[in-house]
CSV table of N, CA and C in Angstrom, one decimal:
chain,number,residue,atom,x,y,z
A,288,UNK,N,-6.8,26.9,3.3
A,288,UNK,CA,-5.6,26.9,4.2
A,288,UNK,C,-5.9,26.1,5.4
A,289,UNK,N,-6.5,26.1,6.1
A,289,UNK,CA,-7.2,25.8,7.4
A,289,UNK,C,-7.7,24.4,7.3
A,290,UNK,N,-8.2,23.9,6.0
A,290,UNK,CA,-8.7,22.2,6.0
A,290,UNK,C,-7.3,21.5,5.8
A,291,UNK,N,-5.7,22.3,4.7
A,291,UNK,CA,-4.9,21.2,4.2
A,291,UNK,C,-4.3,21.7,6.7
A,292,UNK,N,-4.2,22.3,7.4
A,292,UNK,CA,-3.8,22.9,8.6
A,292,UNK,C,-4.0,21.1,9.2
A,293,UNK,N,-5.3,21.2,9.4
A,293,UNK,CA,-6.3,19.9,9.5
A,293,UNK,C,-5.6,18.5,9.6
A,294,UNK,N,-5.7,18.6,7.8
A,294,UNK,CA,-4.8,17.4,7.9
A,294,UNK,C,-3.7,16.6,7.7
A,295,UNK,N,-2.5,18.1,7.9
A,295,UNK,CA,-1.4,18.2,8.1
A,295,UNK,C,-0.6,17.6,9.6
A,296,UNK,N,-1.8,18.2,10.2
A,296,UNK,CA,-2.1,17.8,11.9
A,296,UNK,C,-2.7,16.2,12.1
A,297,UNK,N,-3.6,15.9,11.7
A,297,UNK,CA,-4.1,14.4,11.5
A,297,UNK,C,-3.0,13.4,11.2
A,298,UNK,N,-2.0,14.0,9.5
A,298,UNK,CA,-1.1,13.2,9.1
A,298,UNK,C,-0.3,13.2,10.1
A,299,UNK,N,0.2,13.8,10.9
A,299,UNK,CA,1.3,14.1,11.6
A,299,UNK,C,1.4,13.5,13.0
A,300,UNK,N,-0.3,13.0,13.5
A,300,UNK,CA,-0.4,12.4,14.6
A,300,UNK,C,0.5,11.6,14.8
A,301,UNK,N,0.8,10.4,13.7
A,301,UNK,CA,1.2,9.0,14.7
A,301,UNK,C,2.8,9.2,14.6
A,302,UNK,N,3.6,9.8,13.9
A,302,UNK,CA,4.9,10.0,14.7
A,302,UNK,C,5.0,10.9,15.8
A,303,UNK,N,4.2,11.6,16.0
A,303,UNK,CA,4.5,12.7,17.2
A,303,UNK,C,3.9,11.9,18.3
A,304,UNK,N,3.0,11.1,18.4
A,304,UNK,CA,2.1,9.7,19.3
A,304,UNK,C,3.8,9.1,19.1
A,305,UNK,N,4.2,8.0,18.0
A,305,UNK,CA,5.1,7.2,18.4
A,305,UNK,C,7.0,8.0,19.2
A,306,UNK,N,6.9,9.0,19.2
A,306,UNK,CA,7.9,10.0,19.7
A,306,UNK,C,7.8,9.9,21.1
A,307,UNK,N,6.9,10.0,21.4
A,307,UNK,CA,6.4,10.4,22.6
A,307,UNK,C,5.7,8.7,23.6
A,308,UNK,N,6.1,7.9,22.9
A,308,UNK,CA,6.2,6.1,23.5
A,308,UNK,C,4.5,5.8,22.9
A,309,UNK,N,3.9,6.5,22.6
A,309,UNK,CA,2.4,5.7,22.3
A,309,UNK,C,2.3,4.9,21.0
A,310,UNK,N,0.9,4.3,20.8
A,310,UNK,CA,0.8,3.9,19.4
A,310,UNK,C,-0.3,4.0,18.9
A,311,UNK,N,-1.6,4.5,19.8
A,311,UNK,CA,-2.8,5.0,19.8
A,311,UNK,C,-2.8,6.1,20.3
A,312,UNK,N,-4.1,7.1,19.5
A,312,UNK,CA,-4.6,8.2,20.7
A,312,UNK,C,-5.4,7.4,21.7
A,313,UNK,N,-6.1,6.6,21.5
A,313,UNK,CA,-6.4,5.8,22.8
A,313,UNK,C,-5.8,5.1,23.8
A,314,UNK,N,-4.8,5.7,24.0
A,314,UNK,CA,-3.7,5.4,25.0
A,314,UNK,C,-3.4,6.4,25.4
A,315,UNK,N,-3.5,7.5,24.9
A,315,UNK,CA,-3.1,8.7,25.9
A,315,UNK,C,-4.7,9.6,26.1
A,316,UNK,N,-6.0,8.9,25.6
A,316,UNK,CA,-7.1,9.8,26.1
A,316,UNK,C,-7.4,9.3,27.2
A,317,UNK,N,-8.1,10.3,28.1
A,317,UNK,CA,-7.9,10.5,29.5
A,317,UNK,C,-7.0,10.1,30.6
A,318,UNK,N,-5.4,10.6,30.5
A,318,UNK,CA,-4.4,10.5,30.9
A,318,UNK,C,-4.3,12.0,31.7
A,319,UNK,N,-5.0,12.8,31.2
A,319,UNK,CA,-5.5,14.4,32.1
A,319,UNK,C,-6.0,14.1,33.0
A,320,UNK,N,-7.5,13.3,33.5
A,320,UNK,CA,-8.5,13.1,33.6
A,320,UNK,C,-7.7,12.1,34.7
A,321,UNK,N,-7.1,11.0,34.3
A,321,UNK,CA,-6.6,10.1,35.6
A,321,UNK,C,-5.4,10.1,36.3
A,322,UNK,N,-4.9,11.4,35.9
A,322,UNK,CA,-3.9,11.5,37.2
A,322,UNK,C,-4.4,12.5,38.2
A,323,UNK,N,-5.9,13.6,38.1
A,323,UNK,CA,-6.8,14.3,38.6
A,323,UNK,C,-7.8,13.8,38.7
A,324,UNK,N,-8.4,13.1,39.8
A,324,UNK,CA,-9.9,12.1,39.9
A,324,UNK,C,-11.2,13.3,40.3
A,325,UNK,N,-10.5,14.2,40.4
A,325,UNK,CA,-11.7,15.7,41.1
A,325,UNK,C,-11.9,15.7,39.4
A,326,UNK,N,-11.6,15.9,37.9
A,326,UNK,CA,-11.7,16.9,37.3
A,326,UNK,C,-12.9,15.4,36.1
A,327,UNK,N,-13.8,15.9,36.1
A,327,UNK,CA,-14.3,15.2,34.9
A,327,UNK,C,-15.0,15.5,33.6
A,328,UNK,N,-15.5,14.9,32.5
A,328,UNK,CA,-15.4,15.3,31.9
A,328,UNK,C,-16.9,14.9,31.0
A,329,UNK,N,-17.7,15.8,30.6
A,329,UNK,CA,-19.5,15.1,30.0
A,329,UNK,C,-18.9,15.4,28.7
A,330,UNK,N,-19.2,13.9,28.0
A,330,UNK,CA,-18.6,13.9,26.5
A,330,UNK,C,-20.3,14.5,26.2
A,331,UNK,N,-20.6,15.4,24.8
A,331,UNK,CA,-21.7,16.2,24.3
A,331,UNK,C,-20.7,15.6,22.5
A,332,UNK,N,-22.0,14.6,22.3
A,332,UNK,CA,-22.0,14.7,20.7
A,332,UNK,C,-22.7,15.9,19.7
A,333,UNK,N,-22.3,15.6,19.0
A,333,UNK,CA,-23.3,16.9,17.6
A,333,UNK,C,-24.7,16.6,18.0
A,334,UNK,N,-25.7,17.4,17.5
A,334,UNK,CA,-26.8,17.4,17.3
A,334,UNK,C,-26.8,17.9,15.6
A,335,UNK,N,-27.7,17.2,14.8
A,335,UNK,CA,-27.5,18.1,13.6
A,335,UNK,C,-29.1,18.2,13.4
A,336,UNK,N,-29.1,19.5,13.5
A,336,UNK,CA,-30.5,20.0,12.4
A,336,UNK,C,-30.8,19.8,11.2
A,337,UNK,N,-31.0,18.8,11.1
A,337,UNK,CA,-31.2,18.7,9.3
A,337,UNK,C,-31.8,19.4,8.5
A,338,UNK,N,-33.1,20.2,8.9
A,338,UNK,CA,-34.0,21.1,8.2
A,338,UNK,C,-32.8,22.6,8.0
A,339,UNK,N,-31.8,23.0,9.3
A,339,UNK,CA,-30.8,23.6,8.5
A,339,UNK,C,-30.0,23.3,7.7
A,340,UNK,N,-29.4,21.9,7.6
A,340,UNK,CA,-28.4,21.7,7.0
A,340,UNK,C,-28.3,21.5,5.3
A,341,UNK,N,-27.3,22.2,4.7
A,341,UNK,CA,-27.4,22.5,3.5
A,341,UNK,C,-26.4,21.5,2.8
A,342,UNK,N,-25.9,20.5,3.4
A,342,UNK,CA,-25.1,19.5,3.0
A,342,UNK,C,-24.3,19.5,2.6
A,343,UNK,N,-23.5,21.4,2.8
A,343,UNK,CA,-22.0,21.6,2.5
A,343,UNK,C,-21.0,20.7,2.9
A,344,UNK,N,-20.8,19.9,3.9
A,344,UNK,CA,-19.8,18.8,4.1
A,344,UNK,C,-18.7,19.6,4.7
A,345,UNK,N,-18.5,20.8,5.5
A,345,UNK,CA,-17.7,21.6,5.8
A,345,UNK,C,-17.6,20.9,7.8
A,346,UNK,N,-18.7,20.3,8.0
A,346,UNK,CA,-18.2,19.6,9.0
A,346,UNK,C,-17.5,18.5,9.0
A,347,UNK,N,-17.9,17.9,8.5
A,347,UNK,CA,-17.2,16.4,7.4
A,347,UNK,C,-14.9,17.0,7.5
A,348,UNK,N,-15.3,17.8,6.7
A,348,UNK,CA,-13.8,18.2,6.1
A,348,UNK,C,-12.9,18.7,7.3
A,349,UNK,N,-13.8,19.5,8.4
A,349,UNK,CA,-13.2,19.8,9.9
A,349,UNK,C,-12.7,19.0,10.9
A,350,UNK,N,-13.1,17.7,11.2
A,350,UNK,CA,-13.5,16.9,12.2
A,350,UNK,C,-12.1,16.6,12.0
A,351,UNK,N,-11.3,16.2,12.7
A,351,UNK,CA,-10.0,16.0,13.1
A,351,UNK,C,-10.4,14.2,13.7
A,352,UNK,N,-11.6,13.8,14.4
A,352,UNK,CA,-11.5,12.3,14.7
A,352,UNK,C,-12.4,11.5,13.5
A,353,UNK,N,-12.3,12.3,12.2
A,353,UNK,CA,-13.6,11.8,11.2
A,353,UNK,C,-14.7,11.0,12.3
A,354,UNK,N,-15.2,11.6,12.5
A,354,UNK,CA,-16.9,11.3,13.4
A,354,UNK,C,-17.6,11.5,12.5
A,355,UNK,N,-17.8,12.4,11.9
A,355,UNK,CA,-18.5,13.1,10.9
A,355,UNK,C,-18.8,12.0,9.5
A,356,UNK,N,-19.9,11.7,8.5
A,356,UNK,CA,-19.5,11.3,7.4
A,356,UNK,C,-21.1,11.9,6.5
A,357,UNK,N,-20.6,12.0,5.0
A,357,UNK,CA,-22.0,12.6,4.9
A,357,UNK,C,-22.5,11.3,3.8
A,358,UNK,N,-23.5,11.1,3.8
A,358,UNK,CA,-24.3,10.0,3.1
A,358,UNK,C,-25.8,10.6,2.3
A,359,UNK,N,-26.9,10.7,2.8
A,359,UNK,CA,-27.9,11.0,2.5
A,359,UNK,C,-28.3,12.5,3.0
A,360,UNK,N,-27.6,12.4,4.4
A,360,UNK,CA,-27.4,13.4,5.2
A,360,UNK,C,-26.4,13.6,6.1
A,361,UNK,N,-26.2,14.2,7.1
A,361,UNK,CA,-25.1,14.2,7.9
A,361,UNK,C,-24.7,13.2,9.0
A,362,UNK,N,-24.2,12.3,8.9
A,362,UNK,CA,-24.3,10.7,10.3
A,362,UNK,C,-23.1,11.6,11.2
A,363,UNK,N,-23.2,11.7,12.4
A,363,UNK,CA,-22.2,11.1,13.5
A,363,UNK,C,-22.3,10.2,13.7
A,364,UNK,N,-21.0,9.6,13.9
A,364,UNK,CA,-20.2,8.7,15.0
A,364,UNK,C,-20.2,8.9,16.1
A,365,UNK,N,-21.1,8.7,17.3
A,365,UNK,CA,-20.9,9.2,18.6
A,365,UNK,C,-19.9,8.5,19.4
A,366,UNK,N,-19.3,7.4,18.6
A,366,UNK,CA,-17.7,6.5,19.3
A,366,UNK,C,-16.8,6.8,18.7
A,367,UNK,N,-16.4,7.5,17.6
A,367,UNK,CA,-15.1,8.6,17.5
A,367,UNK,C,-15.7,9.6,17.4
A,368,UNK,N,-16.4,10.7,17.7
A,368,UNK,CA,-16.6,11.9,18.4
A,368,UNK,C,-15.9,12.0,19.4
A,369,UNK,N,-15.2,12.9,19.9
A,369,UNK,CA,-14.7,13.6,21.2
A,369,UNK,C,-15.0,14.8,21.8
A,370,UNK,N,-16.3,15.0,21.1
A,370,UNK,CA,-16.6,16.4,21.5
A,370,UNK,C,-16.1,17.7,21.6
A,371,UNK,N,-15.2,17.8,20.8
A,371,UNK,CA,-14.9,19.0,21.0
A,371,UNK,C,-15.1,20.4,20.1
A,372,UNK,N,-16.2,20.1,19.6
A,372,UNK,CA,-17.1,21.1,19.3
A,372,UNK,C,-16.6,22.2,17.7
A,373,UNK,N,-16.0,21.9,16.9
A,373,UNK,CA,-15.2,21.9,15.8
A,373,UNK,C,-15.9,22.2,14.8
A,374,UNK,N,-16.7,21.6,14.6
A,374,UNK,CA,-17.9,21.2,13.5
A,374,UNK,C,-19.0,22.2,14.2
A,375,UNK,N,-19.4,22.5,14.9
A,375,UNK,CA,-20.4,23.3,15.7
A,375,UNK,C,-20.1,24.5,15.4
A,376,UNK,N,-18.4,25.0,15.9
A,376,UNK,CA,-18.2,26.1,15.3
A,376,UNK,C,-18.2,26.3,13.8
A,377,UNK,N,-17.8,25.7,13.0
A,377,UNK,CA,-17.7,26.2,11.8
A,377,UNK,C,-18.6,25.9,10.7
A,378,UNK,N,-20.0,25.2,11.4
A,378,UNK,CA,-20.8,25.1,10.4
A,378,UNK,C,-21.8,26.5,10.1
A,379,UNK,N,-21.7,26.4,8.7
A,379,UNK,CA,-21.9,28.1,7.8
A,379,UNK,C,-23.4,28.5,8.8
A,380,UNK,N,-24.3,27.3,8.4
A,380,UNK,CA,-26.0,27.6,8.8
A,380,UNK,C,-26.2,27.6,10.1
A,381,UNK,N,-25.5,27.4,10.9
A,381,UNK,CA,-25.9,26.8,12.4
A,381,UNK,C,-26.6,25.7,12.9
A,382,UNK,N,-26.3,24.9,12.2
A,382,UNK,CA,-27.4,23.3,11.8
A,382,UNK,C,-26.9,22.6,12.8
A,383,UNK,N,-25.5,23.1,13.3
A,383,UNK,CA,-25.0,21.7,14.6
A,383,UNK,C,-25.4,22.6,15.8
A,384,UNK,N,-25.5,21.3,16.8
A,384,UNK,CA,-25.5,22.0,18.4
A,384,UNK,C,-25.4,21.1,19.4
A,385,UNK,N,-25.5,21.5,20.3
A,385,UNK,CA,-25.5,20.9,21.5
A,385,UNK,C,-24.0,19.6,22.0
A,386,UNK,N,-22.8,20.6,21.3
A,386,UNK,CA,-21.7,20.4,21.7
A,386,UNK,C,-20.5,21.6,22.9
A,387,UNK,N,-21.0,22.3,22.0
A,387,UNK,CA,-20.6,23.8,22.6
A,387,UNK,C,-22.2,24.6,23.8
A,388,UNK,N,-21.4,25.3,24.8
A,388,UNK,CA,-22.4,26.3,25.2
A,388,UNK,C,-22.9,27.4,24.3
């Protein structure tokens, strides 16, 4: 229920972006951030433990900016990452880190 949630939300991006005047989410990321110059922001990519990781692909299937891809092992994308920590939470073994406190 929660992965078709995902990418119900993903599919749904670019009309609710084109509704609202955009045509990228790179057009409206850090639009928080620059109309507040006090508030900033430390992007924190995955860290993945490999010796945990059991190569369920449950971070893969979470990631809302596909950062994530699995190959041999687990690759991030640290230029579509956004950090927001997704895949950290919901990985079964605890193999990701250093996104979240």
């Amino acid at each position: 229920m929660e992965r078709a949630s995902n990418k119900k939300i993903i599919a749904d991006l670019p009309k609710k972006l084109e509704a609202l005047g955009y045509n990228s989410i790179n057009e409206i990321k850090g639009l928080a951030t620059n109309s507040n110059p006090e508030v900033s922001y430390e992007k924190r990519t995955p860290k993945i433990d490999h010796s945990k990781c059991v190569k369920c692909g449950v971070c893969v299937e979470v990631c809302p900016y596909f950062a994530l891809s699995m190959e041999e092992q687990v690759i991030v994308d640290e230029e579509a990452c956004f950090g927001c920590g997704l895949c950290q939470t919901k990985c079964p073994t605890k193999a990701i880190g250093g996104v979240l406190f």
